[in-house]
Short mmCIF file of C-alpha atoms in Angstrom, two decimals:
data_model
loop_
_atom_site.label_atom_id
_atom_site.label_comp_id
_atom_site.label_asym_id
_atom_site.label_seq_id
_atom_site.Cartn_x
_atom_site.Cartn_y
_atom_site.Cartn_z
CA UNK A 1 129.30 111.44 82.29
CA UNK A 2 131.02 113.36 85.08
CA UNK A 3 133.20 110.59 86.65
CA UNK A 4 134.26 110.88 90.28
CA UNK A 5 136.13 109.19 92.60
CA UNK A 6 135.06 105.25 93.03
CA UNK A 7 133.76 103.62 95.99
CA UNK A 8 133.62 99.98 97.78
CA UNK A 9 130.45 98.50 96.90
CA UNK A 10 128.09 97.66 93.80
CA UNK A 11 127.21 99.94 91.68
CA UNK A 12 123.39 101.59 91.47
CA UNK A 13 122.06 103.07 88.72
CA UNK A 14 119.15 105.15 89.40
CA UNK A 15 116.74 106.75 86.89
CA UNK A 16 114.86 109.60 87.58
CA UNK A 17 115.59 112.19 90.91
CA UNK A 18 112.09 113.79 90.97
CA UNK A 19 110.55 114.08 94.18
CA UNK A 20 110.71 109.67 94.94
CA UNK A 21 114.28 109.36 93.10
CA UNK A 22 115.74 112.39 95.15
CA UNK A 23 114.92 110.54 97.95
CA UNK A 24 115.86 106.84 96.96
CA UNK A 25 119.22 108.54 96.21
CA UNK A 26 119.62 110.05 99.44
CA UNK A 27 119.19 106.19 101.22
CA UNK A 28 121.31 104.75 98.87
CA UNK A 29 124.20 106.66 99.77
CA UNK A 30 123.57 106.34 103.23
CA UNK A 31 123.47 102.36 102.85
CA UNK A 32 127.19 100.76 103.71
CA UNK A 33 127.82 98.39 101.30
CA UNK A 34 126.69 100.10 98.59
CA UNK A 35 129.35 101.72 96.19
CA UNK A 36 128.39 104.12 93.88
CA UNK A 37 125.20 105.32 93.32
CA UNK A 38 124.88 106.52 88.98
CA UNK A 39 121.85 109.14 88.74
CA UNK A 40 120.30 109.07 85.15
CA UNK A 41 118.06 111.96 85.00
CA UNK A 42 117.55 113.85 81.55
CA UNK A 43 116.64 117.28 83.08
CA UNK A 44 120.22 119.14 83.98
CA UNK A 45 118.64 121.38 86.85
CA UNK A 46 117.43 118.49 88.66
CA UNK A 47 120.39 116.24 87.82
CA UNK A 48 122.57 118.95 89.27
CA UNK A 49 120.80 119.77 92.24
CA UNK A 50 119.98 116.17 92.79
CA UNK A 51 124.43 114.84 92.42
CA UNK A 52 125.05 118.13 94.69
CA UNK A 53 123.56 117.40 97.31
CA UNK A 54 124.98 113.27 97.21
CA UNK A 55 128.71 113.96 97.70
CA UNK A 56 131.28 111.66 96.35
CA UNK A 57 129.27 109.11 95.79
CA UNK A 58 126.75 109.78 93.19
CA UNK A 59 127.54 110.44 89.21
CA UNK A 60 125.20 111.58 86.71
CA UNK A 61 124.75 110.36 83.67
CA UNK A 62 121.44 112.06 80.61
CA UNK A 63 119.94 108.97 79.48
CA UNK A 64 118.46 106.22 81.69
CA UNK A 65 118.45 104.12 78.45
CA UNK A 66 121.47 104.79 76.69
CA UNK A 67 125.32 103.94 77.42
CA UNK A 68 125.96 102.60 81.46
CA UNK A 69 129.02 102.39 83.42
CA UNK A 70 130.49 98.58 83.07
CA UNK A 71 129.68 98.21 86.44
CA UNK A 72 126.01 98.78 86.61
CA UNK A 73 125.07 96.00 89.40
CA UNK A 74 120.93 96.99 89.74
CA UNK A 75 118.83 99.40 88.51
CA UNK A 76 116.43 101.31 89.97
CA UNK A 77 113.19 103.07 89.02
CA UNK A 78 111.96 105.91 90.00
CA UNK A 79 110.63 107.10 86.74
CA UNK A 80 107.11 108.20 85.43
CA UNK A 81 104.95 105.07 85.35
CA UNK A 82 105.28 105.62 81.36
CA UNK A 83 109.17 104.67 81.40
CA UNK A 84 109.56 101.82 83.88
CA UNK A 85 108.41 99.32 80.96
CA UNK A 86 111.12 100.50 78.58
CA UNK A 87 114.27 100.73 81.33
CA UNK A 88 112.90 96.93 82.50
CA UNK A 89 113.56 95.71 79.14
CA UNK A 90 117.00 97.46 78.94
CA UNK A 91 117.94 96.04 82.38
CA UNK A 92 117.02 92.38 81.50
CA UNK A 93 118.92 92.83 77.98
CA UNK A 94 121.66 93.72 80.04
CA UNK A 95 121.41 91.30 82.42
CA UNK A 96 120.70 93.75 85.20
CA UNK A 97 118.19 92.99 88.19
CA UNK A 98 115.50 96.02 87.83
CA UNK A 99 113.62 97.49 90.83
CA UNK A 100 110.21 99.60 90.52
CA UNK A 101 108.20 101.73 92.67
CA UNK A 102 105.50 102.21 90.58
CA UNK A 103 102.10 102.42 91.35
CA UNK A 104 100.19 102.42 88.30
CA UNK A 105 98.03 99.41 87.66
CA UNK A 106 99.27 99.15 83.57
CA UNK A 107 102.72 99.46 83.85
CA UNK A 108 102.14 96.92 87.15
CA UNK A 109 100.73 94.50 84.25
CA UNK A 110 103.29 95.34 81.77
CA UNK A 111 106.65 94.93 83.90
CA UNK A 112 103.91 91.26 85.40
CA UNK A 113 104.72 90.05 81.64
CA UNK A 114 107.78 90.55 81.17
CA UNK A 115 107.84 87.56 83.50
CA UNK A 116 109.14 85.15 80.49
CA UNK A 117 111.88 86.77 79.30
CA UNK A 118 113.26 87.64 83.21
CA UNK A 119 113.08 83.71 84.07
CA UNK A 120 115.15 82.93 80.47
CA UNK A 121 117.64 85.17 81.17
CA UNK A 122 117.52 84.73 84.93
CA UNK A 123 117.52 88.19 85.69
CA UNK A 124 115.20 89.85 88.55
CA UNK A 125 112.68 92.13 88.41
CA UNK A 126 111.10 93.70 91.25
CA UNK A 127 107.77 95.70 91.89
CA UNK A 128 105.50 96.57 94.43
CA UNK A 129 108.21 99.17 95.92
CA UNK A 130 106.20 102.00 97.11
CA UNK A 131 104.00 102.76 99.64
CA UNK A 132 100.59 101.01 98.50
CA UNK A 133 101.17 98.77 96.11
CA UNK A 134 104.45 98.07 98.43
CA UNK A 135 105.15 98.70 102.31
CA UNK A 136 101.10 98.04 102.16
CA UNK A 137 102.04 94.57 101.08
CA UNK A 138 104.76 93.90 103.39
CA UNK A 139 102.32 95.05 105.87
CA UNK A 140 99.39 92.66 104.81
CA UNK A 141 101.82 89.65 104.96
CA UNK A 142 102.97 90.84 108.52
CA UNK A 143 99.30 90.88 109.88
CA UNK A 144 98.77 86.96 107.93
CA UNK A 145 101.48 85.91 109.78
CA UNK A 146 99.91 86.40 113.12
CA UNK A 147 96.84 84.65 112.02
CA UNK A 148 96.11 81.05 111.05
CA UNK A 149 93.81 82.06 107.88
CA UNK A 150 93.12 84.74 105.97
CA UNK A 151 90.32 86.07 104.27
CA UNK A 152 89.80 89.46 103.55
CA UNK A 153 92.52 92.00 103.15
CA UNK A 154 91.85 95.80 102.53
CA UNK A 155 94.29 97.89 102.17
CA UNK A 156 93.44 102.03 101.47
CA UNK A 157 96.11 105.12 100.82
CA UNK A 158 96.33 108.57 100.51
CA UNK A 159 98.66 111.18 99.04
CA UNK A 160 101.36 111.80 96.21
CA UNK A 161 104.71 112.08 95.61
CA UNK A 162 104.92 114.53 92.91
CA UNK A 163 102.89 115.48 89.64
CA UNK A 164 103.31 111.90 87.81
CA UNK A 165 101.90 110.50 91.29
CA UNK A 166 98.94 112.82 90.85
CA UNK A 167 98.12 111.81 87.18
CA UNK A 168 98.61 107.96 88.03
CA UNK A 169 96.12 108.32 91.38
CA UNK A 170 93.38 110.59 89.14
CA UNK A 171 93.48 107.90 86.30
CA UNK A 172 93.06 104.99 89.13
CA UNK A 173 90.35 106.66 90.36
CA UNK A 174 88.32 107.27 87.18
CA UNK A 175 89.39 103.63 85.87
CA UNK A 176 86.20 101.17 86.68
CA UNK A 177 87.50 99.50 90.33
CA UNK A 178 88.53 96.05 90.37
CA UNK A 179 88.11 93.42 93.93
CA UNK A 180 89.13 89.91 94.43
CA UNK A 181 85.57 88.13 95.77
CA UNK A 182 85.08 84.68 96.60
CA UNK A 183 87.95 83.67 93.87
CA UNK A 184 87.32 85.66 90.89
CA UNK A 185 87.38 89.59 89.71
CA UNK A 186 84.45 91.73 90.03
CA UNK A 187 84.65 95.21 88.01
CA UNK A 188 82.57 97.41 90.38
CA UNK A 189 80.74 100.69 89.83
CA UNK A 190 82.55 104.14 90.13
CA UNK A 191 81.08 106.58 92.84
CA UNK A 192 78.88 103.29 95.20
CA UNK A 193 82.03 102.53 96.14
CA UNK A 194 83.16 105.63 98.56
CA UNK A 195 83.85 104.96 102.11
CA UNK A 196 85.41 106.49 105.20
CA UNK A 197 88.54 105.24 105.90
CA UNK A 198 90.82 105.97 109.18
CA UNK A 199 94.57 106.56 108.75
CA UNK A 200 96.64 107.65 112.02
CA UNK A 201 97.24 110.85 112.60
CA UNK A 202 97.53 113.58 111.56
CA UNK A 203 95.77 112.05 108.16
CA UNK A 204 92.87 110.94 109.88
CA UNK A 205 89.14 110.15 108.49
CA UNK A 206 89.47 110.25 104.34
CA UNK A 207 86.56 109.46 101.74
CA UNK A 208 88.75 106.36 99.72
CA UNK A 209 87.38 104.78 96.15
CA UNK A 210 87.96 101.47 95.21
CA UNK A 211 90.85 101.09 92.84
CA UNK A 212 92.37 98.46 90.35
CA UNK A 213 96.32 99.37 90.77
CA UNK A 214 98.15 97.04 92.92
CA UNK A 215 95.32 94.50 93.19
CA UNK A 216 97.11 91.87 91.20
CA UNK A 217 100.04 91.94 92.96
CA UNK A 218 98.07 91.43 96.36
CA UNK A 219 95.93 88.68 94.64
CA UNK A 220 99.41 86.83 93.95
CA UNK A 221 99.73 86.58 97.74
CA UNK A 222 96.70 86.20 99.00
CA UNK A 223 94.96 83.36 96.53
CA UNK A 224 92.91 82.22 98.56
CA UNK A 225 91.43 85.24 100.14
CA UNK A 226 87.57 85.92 100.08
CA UNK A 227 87.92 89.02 99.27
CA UNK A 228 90.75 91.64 98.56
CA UNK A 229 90.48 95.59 97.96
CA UNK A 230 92.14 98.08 97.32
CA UNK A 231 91.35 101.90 97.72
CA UNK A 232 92.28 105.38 97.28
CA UNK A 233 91.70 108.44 98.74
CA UNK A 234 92.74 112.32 98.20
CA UNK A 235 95.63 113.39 100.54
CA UNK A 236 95.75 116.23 102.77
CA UNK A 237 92.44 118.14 102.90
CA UNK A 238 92.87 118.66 99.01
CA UNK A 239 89.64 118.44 98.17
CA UNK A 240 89.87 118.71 93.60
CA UNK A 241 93.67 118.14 94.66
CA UNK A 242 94.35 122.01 95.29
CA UNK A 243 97.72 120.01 97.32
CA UNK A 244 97.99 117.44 95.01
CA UNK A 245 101.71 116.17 94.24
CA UNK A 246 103.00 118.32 96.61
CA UNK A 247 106.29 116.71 98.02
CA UNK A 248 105.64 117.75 101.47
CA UNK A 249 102.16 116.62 101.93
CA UNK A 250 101.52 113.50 104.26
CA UNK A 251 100.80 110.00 102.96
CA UNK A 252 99.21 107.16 104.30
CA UNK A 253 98.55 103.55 103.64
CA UNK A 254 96.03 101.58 106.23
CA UNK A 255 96.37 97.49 106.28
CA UNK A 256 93.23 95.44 107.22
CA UNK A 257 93.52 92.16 107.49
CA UNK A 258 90.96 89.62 108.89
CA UNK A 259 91.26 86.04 109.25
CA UNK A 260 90.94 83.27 112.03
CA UNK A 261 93.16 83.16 115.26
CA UNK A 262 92.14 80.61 117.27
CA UNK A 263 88.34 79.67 116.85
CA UNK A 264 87.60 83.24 116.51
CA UNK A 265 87.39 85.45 113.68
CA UNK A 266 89.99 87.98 114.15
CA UNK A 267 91.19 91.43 112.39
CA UNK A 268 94.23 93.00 112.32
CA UNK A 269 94.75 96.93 111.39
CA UNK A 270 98.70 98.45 110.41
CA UNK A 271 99.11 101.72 109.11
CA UNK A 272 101.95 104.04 108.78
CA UNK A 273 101.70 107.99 107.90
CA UNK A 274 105.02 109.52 106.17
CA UNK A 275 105.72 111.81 103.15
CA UNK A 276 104.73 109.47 100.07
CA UNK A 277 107.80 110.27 98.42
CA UNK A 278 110.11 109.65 101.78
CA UNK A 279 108.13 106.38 102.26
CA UNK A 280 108.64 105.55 98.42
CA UNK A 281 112.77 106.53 97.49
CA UNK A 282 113.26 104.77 101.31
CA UNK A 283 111.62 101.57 100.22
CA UNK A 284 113.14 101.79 96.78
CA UNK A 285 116.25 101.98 98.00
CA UNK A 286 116.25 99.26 101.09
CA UNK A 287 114.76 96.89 98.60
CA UNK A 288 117.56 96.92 96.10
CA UNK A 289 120.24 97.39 99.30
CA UNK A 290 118.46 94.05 100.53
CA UNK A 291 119.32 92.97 96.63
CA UNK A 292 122.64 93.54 96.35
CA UNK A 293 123.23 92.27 99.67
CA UNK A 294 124.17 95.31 101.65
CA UNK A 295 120.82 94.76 103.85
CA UNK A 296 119.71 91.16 105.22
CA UNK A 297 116.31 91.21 105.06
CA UNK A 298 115.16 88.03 103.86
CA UNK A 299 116.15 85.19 100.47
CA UNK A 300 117.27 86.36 97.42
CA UNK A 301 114.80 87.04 94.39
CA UNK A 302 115.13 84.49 92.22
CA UNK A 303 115.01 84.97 88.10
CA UNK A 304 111.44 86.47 87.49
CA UNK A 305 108.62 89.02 88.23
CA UNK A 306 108.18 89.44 92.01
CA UNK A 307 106.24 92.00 94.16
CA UNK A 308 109.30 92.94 97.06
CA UNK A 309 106.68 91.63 99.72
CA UNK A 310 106.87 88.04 98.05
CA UNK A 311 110.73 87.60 98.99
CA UNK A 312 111.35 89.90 101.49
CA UNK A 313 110.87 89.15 104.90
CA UNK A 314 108.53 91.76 106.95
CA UNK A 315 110.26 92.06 110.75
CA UNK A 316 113.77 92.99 109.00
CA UNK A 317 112.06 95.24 106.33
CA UNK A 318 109.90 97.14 109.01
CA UNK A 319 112.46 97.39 111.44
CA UNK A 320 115.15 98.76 108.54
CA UNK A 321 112.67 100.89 107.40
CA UNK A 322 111.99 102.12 110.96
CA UNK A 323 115.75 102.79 111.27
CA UNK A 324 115.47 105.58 108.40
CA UNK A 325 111.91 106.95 109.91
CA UNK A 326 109.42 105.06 108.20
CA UNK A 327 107.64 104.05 111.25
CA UNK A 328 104.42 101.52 111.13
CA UNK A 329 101.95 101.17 113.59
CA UNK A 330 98.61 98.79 114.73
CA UNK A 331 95.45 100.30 115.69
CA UNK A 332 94.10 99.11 119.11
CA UNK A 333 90.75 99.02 120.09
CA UNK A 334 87.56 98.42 118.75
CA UNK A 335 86.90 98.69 114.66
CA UNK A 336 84.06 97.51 113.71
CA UNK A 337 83.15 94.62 111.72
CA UNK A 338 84.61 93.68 108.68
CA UNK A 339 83.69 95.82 105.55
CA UNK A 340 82.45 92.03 103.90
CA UNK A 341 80.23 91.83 106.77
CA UNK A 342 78.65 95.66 106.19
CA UNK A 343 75.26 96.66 104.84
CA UNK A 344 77.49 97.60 101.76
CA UNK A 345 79.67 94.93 101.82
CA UNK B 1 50.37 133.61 100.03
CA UNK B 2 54.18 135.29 99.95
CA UNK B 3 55.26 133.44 103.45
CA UNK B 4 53.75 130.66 102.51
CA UNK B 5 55.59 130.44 98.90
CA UNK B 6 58.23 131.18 100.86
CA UNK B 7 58.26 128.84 103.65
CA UNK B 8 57.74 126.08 101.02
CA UNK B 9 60.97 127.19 99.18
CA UNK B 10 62.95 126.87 102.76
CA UNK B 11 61.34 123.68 103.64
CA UNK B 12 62.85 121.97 100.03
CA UNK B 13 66.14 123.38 100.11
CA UNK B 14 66.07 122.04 103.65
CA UNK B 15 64.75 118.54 102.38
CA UNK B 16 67.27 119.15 99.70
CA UNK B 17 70.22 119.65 101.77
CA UNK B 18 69.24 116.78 104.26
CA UNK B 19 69.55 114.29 101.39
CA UNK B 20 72.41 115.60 100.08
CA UNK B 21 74.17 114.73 103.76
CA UNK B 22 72.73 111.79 103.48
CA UNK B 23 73.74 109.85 100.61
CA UNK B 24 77.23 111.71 101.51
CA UNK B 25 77.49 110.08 104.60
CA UNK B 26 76.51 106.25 103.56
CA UNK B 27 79.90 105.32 103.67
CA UNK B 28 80.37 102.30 106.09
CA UNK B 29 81.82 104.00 108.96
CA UNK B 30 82.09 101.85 111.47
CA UNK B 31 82.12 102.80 115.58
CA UNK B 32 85.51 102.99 116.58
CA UNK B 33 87.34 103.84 119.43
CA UNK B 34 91.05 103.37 120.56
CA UNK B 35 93.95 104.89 118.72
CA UNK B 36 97.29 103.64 117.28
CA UNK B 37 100.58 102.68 118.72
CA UNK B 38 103.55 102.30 116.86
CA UNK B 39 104.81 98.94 116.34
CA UNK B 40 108.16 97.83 118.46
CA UNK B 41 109.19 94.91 119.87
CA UNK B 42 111.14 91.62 118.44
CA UNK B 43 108.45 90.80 116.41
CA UNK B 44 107.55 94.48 115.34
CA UNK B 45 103.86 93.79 116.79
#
């Protein structure tokens, strides 16, 4: 390991500086109160590039899974979807909270059952850290908050953050859909379920499919929802994904949430546009800041499995995440009735 | 007989293309108008 000067402040280990860990380094460097920040990558070029461009702070180390510094105080994710299950169980051997930003609906499952073994050795793991399933979330609970009930919550994104991205999104979208409907699953059809979906600019209009990632995790917060959904779409005019994975391509996640305010029936629409891998490595990183207490932004997690938008509060997280340029917004105006209310429901 | 034939093959490639749009555009796209504002405020509304 090439050892440099230490800092004040936990210690981070981060796996993987691809396109989303390049970026969660870059934020956790920037966050005060954060000490230094240990990049495990096993490709040298990128592990070079990735520790040149950090400064003093950052080390590097070859294997997410082997040796760590004593002073490993979190670890963060930002592997392919294939290694998060692995590095979770290393982390909880270890002792070690564990954050995620994956998106892919299996390894969502697999890191959801390792529930048992966090809780016994009261270690936490956290997922839901990207931008949909993640700032999504957050999103969905901010809109709930305004209303008295809720029952229907849709959320939709577009775009990638790099070639893994690409391969998790394609397999989502040729995996059979899955919706939460009147309090139980419903495994829909494949192509029926195409629709139009508005992101703000300069995303705009995309075709989005209905999807099974990240719809357990918004189940967990919504139980008693009528209906819950999740889709995605292909990102920046890339029609057979001529873009797709490219860094530099715009994201997008779109919120609906509709519910009661009042005596009326009431819908509220968030979305926020950004690079999928900024909006990804910046949540990755303000999530574990918030973890090792650098940020405030809401109670501690507690031994466990947790989605980030189940213990984090949403006004500090947007408005931190605002700070570094992740910017939400609300869509005023008129939108149409609810998509449970539509001729295709 | 020819521009007949061949008034017939413009008419289904027509019919053709018309359905094509159609089932394309089923989607449930609702009438909207207004635009977005990024949230501010205390309560990040």
């Amino acid at each position: 390991m090439n050892v440099r000067p230490e800092t004040q402040g936990p210690t981070v280990l981060l796996a993987g500086v691809g396109a989303v860990g390049a970026r969660a380094a870059r934020q956790l460097v920037d966050t005060d109160g954060i000490g230094r920040v240990v990049l495990a990558e096993r490709r040298p070029d990128q592990r070079r590039t990735a520790l040149d461009s950090l400064g003093e702070r950052a080390v590097a180390l070859d294997d997410p899974y082997g040796d760590w510094p004593d002073d490993i105080a979190i670890v963060v994710s930002a592997l392919p979807a294939s290694g998060d299950g692995r590095l979770a169980r290393v982390a909880i051997e270890r002792g070690v909270p564990f954050v995620s930003g994956t998106e892919d609906a299996d390894t969502i499952d697999e890191l959801l059952a390792l529930q048992p073994i966090a809780r016994a050795s009261g270690v936490s793991v956290v997922i839901g850290c990207g931008l949909a399933p993640g700032l999504s979330d957050v999103l969905a609970r901010h809109a709930a908050s305004a209303l008295e009930d809720v029952d229907e919550v849709h959320i939709a994104r577009v775009g990638t953050s790099g070639p893994a991205s690409v391969a998790t999104m394609k397999r989502a979208l040729r995996e059979r859909p899955r919706e939460w409907r009147d309090g139980s699953w419903h495994e829909g059809r494949r192509r029926p379920t195409r629709e139009l979906v508005w992101f703000p600019e300069p995303v705009g209009g995309r075709d989005c499919d209905a999807v099974a990632s990240g719809i357990a995790l918004l189940q967990r917060q919504f139980p008693d929802a009528q209906r819950l959904t999740i889709r995605y779409g292909e990102g920046e005019d890339s029609p057979g994904w001529r873009r797709a994975g490219d860094a530099a391509a715009w994201g997008a996640a779109r919120v609906e949430v509709w519910g009661r305010r009042g005596r009326a029936r009431d819908s509220i629409v968030y979305g926020v546009v950004e690079r999928t891998a900024v909006a990804t490595g910046t949540m990755l990183a303000v999530v574990a800041g918030s973890m090792l207490g650098a940020l405030d932004l809401g109670r501690p997690a507690g031994p466990g499995v947790f989605a980030a938008s189940e213990f984090l509060e949403p006004v500090p997280l947007l408005t931190e995440l605002s700070r570094r340029g992740v910017k939400a917004a609300t869509f005023e105006g008129v939108g149409g009735e609810s998509p449970a209310t539509s001729p295709r429901g | 007989m020819k521009a007949f034939r061949r008034g017939l093959v413009v008419a289904f490639i027509a019919l053709l293309a018309g359905a094509i749009v159609r089932l394309r555009g089923k989607g449930t796209v609702q009438p909207t108008s207004g635009g977005w504002r990024e949230l501010e405020g205390p309560d990040f509304r």
